[in-house]
CSV table of C-alpha atoms in Angstrom, one decimal:
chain,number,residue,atom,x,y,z
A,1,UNK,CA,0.0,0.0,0.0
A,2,UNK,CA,1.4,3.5,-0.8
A,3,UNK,CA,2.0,6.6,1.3
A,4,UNK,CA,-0.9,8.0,-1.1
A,5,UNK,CA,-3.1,4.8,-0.4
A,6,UNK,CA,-2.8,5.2,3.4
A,7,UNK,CA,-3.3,8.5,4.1
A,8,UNK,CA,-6.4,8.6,1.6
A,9,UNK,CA,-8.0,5.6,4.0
A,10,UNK,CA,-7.2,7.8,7.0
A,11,UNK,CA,-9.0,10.8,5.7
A,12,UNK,CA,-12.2,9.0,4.8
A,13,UNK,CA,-12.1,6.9,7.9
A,14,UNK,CA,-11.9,9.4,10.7
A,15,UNK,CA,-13.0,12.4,8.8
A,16,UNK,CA,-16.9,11.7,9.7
A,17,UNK,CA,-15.6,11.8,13.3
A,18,UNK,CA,-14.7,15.1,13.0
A,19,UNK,CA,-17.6,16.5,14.4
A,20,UNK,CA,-18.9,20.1,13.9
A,21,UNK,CA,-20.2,21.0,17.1
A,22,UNK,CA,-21.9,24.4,18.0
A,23,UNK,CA,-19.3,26.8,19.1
A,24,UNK,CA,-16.6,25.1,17.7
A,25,UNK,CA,-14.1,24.7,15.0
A,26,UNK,CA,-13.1,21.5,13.7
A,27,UNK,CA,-9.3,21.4,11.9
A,28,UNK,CA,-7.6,19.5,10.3
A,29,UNK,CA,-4.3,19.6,10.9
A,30,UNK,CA,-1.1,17.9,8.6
A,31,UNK,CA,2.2,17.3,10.2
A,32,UNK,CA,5.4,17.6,8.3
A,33,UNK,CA,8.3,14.7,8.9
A,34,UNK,CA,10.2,18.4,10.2
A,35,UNK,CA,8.0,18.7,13.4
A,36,UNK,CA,5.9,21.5,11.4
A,37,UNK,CA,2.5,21.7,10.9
A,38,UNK,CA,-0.6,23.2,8.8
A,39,UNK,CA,-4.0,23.9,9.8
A,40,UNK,CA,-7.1,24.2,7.7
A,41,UNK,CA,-10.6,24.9,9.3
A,42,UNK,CA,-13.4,22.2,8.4
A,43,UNK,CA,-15.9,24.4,8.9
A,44,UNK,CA,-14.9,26.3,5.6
A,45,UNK,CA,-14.9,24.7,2.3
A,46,UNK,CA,-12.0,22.6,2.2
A,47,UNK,CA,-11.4,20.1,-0.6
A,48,UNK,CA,-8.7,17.5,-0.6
A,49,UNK,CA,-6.9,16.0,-3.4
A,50,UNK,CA,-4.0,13.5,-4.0
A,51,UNK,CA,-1.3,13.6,-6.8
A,52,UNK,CA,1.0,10.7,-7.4
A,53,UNK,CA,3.5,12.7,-5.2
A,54,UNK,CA,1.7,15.5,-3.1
A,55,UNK,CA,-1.1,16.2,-1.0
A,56,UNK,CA,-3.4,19.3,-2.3
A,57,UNK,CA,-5.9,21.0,0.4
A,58,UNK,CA,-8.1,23.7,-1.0
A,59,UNK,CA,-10.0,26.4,1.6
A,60,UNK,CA,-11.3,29.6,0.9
A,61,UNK,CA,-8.5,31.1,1.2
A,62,UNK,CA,-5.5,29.7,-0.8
A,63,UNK,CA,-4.3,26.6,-2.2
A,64,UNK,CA,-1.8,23.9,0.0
A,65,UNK,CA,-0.1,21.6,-1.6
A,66,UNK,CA,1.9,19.2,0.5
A,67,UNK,CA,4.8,16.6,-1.0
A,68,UNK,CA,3.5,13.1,0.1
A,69,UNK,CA,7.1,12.1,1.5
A,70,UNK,CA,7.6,15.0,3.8
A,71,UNK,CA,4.6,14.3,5.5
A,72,UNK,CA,4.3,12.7,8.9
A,73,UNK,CA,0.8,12.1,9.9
A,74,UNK,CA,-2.8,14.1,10.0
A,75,UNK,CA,-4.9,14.8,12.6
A,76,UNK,CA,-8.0,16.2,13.6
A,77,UNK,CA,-8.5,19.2,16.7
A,78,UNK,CA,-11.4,20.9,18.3
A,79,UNK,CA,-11.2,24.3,19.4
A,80,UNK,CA,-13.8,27.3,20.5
A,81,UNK,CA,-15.0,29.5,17.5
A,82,UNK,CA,-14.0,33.2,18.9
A,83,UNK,CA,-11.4,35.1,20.5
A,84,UNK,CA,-9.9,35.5,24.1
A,85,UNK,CA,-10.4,39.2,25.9
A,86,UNK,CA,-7.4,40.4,27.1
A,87,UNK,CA,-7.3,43.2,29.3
A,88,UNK,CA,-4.4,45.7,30.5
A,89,UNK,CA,-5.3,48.0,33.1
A,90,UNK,CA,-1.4,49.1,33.1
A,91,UNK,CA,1.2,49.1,31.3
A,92,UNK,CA,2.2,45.6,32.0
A,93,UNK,CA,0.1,42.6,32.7
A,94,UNK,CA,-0.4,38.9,33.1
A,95,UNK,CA,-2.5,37.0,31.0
A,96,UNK,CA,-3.4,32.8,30.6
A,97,UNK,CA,-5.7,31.3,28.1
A,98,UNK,CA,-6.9,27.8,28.9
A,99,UNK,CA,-6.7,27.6,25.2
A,100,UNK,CA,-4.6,28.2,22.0
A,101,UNK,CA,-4.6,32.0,21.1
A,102,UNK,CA,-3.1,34.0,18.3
A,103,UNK,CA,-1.6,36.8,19.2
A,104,UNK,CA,0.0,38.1,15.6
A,105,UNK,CA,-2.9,40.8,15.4
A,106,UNK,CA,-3.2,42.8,18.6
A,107,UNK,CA,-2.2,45.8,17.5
A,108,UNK,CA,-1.6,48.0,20.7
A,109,UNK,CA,0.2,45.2,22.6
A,110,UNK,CA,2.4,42.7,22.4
A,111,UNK,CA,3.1,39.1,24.4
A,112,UNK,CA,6.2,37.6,26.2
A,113,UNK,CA,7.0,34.7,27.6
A,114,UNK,CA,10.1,34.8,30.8
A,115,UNK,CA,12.9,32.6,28.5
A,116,UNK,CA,15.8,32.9,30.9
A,117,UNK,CA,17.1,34.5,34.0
A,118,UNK,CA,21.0,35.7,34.2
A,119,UNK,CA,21.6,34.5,38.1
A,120,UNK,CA,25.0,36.7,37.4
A,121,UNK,CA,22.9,39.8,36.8
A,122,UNK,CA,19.4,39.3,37.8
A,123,UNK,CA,18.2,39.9,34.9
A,124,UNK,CA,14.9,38.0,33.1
A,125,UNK,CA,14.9,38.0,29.1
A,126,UNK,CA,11.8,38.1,28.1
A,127,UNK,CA,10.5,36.8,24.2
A,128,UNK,CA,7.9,38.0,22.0
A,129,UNK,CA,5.9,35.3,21.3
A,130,UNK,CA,2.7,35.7,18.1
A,131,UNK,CA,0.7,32.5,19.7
A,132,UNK,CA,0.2,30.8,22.7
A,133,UNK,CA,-0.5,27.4,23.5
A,134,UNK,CA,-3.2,26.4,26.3
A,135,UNK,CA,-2.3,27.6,29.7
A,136,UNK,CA,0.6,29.6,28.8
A,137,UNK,CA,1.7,32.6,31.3
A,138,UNK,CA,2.0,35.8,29.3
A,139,UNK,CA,3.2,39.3,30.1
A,140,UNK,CA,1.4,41.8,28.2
A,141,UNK,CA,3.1,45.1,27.6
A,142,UNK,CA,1.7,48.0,26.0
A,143,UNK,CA,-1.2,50.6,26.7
A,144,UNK,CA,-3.8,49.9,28.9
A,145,UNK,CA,-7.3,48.6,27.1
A,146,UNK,CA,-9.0,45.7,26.1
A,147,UNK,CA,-7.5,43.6,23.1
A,148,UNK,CA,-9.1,40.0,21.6
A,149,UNK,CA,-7.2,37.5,20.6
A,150,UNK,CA,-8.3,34.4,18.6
A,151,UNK,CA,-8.6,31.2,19.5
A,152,UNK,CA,-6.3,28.7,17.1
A,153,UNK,CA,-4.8,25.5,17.3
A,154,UNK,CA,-0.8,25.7,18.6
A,155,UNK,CA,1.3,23.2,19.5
A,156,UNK,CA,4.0,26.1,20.9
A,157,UNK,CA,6.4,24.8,23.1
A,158,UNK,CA,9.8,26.6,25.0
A,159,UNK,CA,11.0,27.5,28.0
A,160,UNK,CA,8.9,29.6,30.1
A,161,UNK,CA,9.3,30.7,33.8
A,162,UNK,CA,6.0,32.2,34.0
A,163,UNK,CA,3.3,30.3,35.3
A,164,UNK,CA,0.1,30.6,34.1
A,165,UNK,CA,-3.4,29.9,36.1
A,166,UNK,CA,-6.7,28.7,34.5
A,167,UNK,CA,-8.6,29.0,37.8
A,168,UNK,CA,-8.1,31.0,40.8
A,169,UNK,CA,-5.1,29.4,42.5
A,170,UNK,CA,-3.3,29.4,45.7
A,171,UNK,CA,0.5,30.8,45.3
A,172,UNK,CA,3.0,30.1,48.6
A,173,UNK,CA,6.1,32.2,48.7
A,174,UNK,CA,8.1,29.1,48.1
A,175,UNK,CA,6.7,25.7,45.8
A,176,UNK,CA,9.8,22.9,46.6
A,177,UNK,CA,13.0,24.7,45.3
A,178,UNK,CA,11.5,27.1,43.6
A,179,UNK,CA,10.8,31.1,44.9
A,180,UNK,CA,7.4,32.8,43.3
A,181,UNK,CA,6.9,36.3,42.7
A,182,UNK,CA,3.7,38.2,40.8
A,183,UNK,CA,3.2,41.0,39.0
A,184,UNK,CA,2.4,43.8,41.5
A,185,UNK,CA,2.7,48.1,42.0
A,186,UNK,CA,5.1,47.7,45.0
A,187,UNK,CA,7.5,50.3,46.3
A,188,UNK,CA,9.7,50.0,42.7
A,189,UNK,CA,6.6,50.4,40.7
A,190,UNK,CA,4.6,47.8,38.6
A,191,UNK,CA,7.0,44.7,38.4
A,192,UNK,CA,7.9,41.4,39.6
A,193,UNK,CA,8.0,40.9,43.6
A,194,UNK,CA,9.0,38.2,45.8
A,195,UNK,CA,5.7,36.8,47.5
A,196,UNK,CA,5.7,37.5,51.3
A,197,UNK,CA,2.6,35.4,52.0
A,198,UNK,CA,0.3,32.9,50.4
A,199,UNK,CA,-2.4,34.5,47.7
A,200,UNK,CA,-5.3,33.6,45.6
A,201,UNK,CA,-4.5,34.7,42.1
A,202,UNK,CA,-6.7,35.6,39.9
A,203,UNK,CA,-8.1,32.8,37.0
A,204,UNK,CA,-6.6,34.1,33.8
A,205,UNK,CA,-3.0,35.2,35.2
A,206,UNK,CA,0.4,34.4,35.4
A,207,UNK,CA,3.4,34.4,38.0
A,208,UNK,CA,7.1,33.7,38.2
A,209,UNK,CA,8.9,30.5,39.2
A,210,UNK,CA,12.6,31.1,39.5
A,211,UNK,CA,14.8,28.2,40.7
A,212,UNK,CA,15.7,28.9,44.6
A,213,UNK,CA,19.5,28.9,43.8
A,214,UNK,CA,19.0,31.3,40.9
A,215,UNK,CA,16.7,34.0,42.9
A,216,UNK,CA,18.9,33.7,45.7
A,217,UNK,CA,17.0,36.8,48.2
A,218,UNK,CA,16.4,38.9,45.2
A,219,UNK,CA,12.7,40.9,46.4
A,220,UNK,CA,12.6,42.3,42.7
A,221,UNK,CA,13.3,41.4,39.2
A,222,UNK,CA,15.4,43.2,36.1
A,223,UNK,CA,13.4,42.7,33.0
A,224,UNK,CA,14.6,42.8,29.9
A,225,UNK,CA,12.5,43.5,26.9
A,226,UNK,CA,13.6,43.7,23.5
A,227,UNK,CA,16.9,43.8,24.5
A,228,UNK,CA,16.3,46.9,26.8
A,229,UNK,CA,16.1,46.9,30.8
A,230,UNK,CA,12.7,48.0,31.6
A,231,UNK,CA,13.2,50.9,34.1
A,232,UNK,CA,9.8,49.5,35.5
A,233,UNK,CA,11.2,47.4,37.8
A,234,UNK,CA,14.3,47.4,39.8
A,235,UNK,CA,16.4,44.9,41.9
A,236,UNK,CA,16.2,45.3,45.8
A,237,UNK,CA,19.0,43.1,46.8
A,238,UNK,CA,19.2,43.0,50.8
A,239,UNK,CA,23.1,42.1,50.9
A,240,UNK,CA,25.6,44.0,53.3
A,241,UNK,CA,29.6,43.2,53.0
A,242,UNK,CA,29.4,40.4,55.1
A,243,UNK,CA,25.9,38.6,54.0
A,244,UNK,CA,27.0,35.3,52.1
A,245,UNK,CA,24.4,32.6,50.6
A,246,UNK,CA,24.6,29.7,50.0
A,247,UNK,CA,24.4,27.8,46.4
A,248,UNK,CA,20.6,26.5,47.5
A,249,UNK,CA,19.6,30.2,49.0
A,250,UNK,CA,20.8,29.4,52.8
A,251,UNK,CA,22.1,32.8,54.3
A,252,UNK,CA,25.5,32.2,55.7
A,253,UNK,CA,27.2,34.9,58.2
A,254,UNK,CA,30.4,33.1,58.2
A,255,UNK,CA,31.4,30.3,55.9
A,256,UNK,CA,33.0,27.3,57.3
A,257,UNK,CA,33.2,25.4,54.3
A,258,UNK,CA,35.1,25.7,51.1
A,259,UNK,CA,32.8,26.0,48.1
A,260,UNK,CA,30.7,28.7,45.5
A,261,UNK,CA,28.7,31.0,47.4
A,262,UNK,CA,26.9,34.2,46.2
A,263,UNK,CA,28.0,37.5,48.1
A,264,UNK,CA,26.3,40.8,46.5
A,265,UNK,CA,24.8,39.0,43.9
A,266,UNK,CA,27.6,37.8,42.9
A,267,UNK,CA,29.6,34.0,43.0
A,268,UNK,CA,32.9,33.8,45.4
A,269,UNK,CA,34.4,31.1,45.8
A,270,UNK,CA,36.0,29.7,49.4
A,271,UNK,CA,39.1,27.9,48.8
C-alpha cells in the first residue's frame, strides 16, 4: 500500500468523526516529517486532493499543496470558535488562556513569555511570542485597554518561567526549590516581587517560578524586553559586606566550608 493509499484511507475513515459542534471549529491539521505543521478549518470549504507525489488541500483562502514524503501524519482538533479578551489595566500585565490563542494581530500590545534569568545579573529576558499554546503565562506590555485575541490550534512549546493559572489558584512564597513572585505596584513600581505570603490569584494570570538557587534573596526582578532593561522594575538586593548565601539560597554569616557562594549578587568562591 502507498504513502498516497494510506493516508487517503485515513482521511475517509476518521473524517466523519470530525464532528462540527456548535461553538466550535473543527481542523484538520497535517504534520510535516520536520516537526511542522498546517492547519485548515473544516468548517470552511475545504477540498482534498491526492497527486501521485503531493497532497493538495483547497479552503477559501488559498491553495496547499503538501509533498506526500515529507509528511508525517494528520490529525484532527477541536477548538472554540472566537477570541480571548485580554485586558491591560497598566502598562504591564499577566494573562493565561486555557486555550490556544493568536496573538500576531493585537495591534496595541504585544506578548512575552520569561525565557531565561542571568543568576549573574538578575536579569529576566523576556521573548515575544505571536501564539500561545493552552495555559501559557504571558506578560502583556503596552497601553492599557482591552484587546481580543483568537482562539487557534498551537502546539508552541519553549522554556517559560511564567506560570500561568486557569482558575483561581493558591500561590506560597516558596513551591519545593522554587521562589514565586507576581506581578504587582510595589514600592519600585509595577514589576515582579517576591511573594511575602500565600495569595489567591486571579483565574486568567500568570506568576514567576525562579529556581531557589538562581533568585537567591532577590525581592525584585530586572526585566529585559527587547533587548532593553525596563526601568519599570528594579532589583532590591538586601546584601551587606558580610551577608553570604549559599548555592541553594541558605544565608551564611560566616562560611565554614570551602565551596561557590553568592556574596552581593555575585559568586565567590571559598578555597
Amino acid at each position: 500500500m502507498t504513502k498516497q493509499t494510506r493516508f487517503l484511507l485515513l482521511l475517509c475513515c476518521f473524517l466523519p468523526l470530525a464532528a462540527l459542534a456548535e461553538d466550535t471549529k473543527t481542523l484538520l491539521v497535517v504534520w510535516q516529517t520536520d516537526g511542522s505543521y498546517s492547519a485548515f478549518n473544516l468548517n470552511e470549504r475545504v477540498k482534498i486532493t491526492f497527486t501521485d507525489t503531493d497532497l493538495l488541500v483547497n479552503s477559501e483562502e488559498q491553495q496547499t499543496s503538501f509533498v506526500l514524503d515529507d509528511m508525517a501524519a494528520f490529525s484532527y482538533e477541536t477548538i472554540r470558535d472566537g477570541k480571548a479578551t485580554i485586558t491591560l489595566s497598566n502598562a504591564m500585565g499577566t494573562f493565561c488562556s486555557s486555550d490556544a490563542i493568536d496573538l500576531s494581530h493585537t495591534e496595541g500590545v504585544k506578548a512575552y513569555v520569561a525565557s531565561s534569568f542571568d543568576v549573574e545579573t538578575g536579569e529576566l529576558t523576556m521573548s515575544q511570542v505571536k501564539e500561545a499554546a493552552p495555559g501559557t503565562g504571558l506578560l502583556i506590555v503596552g497601553q492599557a485597554g482591552t484587546y481580543e485575541a483568537p482562539y487557534i490550534f498551537s502546539n508552541a512549546a519553549g522554556t517559560n518561567l511564567l506560570k500561568g493559572v486557569a482558575e483561581d489558584t493558591e500561590v506560597s512564597p516558596t513551591e519545593g526549590e522554587y521562589t514565586n513572585y507576581i506581578l504587582a505596584n510595589g514600592k519600585q513600581g509595577l514589576g515582579f516581587y517576591r511573594l511575602s505570603a500565600t495569595g489567591v490569584l486571579q483565574a486568567g494570570k500568570a506568576y514567576l517560578q525562579l529556581p531557589a538557587v538562581a533568585a537567591q534573596a532577590r525581592q525584585a526582578i530586572h526585566i529585559r524586553i527587547d533587548d532593553e532593561i525596563s526601568g519599570i522594575v528594579s532589583n532590591d538586593m538586601p546584601f551587606t559586606e558580610e551577608s553570604y548565601f549559599s548555592i541553594d539560597g541558605l544565608k551564611v554569616k560566616s562560611p565554614q566550608k570551602k565551596g561557590i557562594y553568592i556574596k552581593r549578587g555575585k559568586k565567590t568562591i571559598i578555597k
